Tab-separated table of C-alpha atoms and ligand atoms in Angstrom:
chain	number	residue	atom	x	y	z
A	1	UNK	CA	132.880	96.852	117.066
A	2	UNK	CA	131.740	100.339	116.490
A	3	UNK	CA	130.731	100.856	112.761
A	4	UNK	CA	132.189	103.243	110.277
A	5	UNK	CA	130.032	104.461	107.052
A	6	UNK	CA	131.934	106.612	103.830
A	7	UNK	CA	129.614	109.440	102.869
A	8	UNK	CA	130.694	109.232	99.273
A	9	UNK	CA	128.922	112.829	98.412
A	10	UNK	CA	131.937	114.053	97.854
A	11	UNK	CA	133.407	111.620	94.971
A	12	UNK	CA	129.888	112.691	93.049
A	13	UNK	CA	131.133	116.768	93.341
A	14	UNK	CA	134.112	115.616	91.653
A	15	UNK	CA	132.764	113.561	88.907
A	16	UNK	CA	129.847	116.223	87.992
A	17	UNK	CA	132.887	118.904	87.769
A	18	UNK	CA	133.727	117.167	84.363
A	19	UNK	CA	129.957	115.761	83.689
A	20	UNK	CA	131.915	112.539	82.985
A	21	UNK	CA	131.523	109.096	84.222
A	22	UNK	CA	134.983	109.436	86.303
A	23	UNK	CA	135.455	108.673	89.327
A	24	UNK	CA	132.994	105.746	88.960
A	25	UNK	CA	130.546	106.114	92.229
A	26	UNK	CA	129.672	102.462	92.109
A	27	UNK	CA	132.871	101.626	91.582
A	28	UNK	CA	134.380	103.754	94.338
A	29	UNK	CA	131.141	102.470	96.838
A	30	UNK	CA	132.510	98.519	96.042
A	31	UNK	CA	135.937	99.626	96.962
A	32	UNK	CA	135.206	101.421	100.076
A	33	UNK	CA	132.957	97.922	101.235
A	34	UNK	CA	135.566	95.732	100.009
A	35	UNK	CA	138.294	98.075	102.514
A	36	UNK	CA	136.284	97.669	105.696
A	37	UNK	CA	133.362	100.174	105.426
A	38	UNK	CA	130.225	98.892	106.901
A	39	UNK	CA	128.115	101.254	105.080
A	40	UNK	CA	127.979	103.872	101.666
A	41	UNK	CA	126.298	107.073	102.637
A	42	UNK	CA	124.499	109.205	100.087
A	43	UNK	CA	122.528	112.055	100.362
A	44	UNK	CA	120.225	112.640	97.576
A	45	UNK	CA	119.933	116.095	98.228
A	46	UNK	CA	116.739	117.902	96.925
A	47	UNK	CA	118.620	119.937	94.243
A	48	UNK	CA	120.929	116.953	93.663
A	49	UNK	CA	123.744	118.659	93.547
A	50	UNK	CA	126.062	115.914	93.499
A	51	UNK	CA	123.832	112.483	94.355
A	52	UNK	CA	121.899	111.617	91.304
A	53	UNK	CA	118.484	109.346	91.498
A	54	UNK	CA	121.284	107.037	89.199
A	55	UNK	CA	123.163	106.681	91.459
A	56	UNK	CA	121.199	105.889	94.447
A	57	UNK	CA	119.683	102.965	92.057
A	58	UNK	CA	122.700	101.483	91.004
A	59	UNK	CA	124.234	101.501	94.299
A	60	UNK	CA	121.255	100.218	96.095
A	61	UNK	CA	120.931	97.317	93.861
A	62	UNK	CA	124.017	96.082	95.150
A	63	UNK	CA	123.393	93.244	97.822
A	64	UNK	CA	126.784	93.275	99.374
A	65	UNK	CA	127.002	97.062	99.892
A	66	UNK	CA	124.611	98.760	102.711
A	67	UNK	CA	123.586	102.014	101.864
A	68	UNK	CA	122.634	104.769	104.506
A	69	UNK	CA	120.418	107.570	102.233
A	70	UNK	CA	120.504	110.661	103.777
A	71	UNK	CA	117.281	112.400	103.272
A	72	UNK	CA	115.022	115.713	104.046
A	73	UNK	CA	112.084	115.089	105.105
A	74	UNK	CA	110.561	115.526	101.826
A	75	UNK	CA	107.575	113.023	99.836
A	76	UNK	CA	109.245	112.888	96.731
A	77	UNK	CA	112.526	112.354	98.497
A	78	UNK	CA	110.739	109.499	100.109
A	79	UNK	CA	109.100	107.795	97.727
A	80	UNK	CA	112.763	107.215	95.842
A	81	UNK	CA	114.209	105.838	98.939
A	82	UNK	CA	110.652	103.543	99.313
A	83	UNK	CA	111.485	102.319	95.655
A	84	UNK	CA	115.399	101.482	96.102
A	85	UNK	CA	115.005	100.215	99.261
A	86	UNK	CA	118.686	101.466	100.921
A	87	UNK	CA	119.013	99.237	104.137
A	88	UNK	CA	119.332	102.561	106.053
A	89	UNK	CA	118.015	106.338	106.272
A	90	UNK	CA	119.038	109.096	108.068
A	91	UNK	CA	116.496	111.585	107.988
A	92	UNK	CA	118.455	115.292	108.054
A	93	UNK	CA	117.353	118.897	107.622
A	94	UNK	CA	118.343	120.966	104.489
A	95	UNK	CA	118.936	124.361	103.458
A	96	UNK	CA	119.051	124.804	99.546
A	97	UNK	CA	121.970	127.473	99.818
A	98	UNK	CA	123.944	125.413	102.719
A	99	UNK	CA	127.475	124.612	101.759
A	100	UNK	CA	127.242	121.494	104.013
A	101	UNK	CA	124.164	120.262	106.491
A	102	UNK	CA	125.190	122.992	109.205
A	103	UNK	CA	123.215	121.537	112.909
A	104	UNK	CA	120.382	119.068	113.195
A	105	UNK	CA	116.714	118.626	112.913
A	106	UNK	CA	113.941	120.975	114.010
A	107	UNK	CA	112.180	118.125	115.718
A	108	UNK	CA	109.622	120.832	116.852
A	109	UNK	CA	108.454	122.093	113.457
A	110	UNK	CA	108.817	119.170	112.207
A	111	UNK	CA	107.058	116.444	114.274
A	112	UNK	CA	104.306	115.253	112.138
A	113	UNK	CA	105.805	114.776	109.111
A	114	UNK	CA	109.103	113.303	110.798
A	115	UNK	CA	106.588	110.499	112.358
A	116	UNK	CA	105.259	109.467	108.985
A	117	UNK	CA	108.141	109.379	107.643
A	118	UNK	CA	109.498	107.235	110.618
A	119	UNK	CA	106.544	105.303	110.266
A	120	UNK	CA	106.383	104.898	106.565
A	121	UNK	CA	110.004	103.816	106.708
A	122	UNK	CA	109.398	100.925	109.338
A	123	UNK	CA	106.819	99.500	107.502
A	124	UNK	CA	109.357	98.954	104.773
A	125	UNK	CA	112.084	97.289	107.088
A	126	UNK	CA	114.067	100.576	106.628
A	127	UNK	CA	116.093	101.135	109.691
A	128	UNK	CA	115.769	105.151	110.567
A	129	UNK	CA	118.384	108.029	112.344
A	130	UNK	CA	117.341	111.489	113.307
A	131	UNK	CA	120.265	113.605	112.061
A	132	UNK	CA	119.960	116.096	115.743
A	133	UNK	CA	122.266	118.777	117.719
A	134	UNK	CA	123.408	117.196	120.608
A	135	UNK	CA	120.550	118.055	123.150
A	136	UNK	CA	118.900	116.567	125.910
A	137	UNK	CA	115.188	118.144	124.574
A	138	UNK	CA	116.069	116.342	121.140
A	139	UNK	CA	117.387	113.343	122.343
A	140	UNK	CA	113.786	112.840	124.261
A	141	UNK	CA	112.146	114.386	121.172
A	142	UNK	CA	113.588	111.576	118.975
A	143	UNK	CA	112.211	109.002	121.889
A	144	UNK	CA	108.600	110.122	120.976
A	145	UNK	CA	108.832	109.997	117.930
A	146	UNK	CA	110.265	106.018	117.835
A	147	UNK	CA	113.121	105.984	115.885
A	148	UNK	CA	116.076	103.501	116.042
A	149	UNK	CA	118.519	105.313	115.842
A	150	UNK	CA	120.253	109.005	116.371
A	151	UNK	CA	123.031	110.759	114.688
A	152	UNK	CA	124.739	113.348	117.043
A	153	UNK	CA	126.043	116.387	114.953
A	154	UNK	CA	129.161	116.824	115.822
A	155	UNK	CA	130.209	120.150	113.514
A	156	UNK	CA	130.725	122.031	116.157
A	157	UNK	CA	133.342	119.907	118.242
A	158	UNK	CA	135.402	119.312	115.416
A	159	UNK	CA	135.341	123.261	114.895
A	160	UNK	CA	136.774	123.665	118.416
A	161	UNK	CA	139.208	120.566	117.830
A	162	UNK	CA	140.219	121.931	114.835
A	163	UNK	CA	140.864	125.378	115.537
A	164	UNK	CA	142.491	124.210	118.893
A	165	UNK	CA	139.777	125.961	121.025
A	166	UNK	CA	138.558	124.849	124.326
A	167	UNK	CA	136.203	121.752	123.115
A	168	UNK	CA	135.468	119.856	126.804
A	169	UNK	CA	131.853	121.346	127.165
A	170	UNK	CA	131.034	120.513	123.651
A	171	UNK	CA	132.404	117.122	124.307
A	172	UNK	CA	131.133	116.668	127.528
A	173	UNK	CA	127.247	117.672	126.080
A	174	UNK	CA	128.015	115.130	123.548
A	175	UNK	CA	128.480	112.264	126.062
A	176	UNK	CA	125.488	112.887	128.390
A	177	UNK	CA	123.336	113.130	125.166
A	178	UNK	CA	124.772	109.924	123.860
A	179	UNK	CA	124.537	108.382	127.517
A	180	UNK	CA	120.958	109.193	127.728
A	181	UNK	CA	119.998	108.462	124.148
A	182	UNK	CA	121.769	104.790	124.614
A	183	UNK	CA	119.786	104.642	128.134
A	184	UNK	CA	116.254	105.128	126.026
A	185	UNK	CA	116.983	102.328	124.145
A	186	UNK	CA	118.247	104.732	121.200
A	187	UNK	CA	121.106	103.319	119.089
A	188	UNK	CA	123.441	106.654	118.735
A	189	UNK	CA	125.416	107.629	115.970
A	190	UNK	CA	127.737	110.426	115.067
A	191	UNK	CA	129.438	112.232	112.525
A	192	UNK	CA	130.069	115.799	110.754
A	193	UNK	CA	133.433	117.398	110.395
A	194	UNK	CA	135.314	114.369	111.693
A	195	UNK	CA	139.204	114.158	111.009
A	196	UNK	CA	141.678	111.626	112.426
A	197	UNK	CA	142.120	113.494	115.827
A	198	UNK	CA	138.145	114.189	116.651
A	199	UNK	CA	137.196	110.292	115.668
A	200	UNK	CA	140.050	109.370	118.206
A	201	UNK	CA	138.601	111.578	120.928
A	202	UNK	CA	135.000	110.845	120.105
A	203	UNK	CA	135.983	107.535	120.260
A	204	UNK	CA	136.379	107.593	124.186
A	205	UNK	CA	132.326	107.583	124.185
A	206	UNK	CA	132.283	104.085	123.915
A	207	UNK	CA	128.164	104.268	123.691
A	208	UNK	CA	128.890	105.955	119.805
A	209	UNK	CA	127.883	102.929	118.079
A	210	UNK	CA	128.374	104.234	114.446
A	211	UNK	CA	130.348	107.189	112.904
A	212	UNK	CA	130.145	108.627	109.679
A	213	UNK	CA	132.574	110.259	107.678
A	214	UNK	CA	132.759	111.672	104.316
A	215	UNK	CA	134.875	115.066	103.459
A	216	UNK	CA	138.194	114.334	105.243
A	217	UNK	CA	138.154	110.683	104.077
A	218	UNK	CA	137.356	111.311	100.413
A	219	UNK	CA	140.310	114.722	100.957
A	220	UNK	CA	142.951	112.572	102.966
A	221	UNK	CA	142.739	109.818	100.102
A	222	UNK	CA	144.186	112.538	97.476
A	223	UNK	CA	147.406	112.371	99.800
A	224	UNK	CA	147.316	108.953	100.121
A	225	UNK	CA	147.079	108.034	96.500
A	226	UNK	CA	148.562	110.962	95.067
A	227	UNK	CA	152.239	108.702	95.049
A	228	UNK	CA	150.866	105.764	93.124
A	229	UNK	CA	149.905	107.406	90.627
A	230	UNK	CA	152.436	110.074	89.519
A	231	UNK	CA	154.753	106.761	89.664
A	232	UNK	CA	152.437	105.027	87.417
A	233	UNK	CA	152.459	108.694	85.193
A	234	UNK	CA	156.084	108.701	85.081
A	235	UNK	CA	156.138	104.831	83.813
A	236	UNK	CA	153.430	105.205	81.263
A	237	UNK	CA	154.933	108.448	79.834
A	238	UNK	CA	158.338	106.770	79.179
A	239	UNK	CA	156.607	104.470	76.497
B	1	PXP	N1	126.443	112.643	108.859
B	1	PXP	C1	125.478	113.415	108.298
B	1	PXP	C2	124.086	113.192	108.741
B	1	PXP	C3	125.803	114.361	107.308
B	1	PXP	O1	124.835	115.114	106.780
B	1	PXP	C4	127.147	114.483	106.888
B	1	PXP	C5	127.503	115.480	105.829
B	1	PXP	O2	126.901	115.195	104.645
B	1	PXP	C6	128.106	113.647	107.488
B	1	PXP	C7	127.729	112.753	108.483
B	1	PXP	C8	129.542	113.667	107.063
B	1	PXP	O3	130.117	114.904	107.289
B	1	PXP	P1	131.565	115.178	106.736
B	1	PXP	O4	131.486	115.154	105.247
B	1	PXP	O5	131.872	116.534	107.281
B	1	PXP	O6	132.467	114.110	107.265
């Protein structure tokens, strides 16, 4: 069954807001396993804007929950994942003044350090994804360099699906890249932007082992628990 991990970056925005303890990240990580999640993303982000090195530890520590850190290629960075061991990383470029991680990896630029990294991470029984733009020259790129897996951005088809543009090409590109990737022994992943109606059409790539959500999931669960609670309001209030 293909696997689906909760990037929970966005429950952290929402509890720094306040500077409070609420919502409770550890709390709302143990839910999200306990619903059917197979993994808790969290990107520690280098100006940790809303992952804290607190919260990485605490949620790490937890044996039943698998956590997939999403990381820059960046020593200090790595030596925090090294020391909370997260069963996962997903290595992923970063731009301090980004709203969101806008395309992949500069696999180029980047080679060396990438490999270390790769390496470093292996040695520690840390499975590893290259966050890349779906693209034949990266998918080959991330061959070399001997990861496990890939994650195939997928921003920009969920632009076109969501602004009901043409998307074929863009899905199309996405399919040969995860055809070839799975053919090189790559295990693909692939996430960014997705909502209900791009998961169901990325889903026809059957060779999408993994997908991983985090913005529409954390936003969609404000509709969905918005009427249990005023309810609960309205009882409470009557005291
Ligand atoms: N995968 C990776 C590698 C990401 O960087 C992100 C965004 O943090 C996601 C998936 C999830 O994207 P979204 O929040 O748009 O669902």
């Amino acid at each position: 069954m293909r696997r689906l991990g909760v990037n929970i970056d966005h429950i952290a925005t929402l509890r720094n807001a306040r500077g409070e303890k609420h919502p409770d990240l550890l709390k709302a990580a143990k839910l999200i396993t306990s619903y059917g999640a197979d993994s808790i993303t969290l990107h520690l982000r280098e100006d940790r804007r809303h992952i804290k090195d607190s919260d990485v530890a605490k949620i790490c520590k937890q044996k039943k929950i698998s956590v997939n850190l999403e990381m820059a290629a960046n020593d200090e960075i790595l030596k925090i994942a090294l020391k909370n061991k997260p069963k996962y990383v997903c290595i992923v470029p970063e731009k301090r003044n980004e709203i969101t991680t806008e395309g992949g990896l500069n696999l180029i630029k980047n080679k060396n350090k990438i490999k270390k990294i790769i390496n470093k991470l292996k040695r520690n029984k840390i499975r590893t994804s290259l966050f890349i733009n779906p693209s034949i020259k990266d998918i080959n790129l991330s061959k070399t360099l001997e990861t496990e897996c890939i994650e195939l951005h997928t921003g920009k088809l969920s632009n076109l699906i969501k602004s009901k543009k043409k998307f074929l090409k863009e899905f199309n590109k996405i399919k040969r890249c995860s055809t070839l990737a799975n053919n090189l022994g790559l295990e693909v992943h692939a996430g960014h932007g997705m909502d209900y109606k791009t998961t169901k059409i990325l889903s026809k790539i059957k060779v999408i082992k993994e997908f991983n959500i985090g913005h529409f999931i954390i936003g969609e669960s404000i509709f969905l628990g918005l009427k249990k609670i005023i309810k609960k309001f309205r009882i409470l209030s009557k005291r």
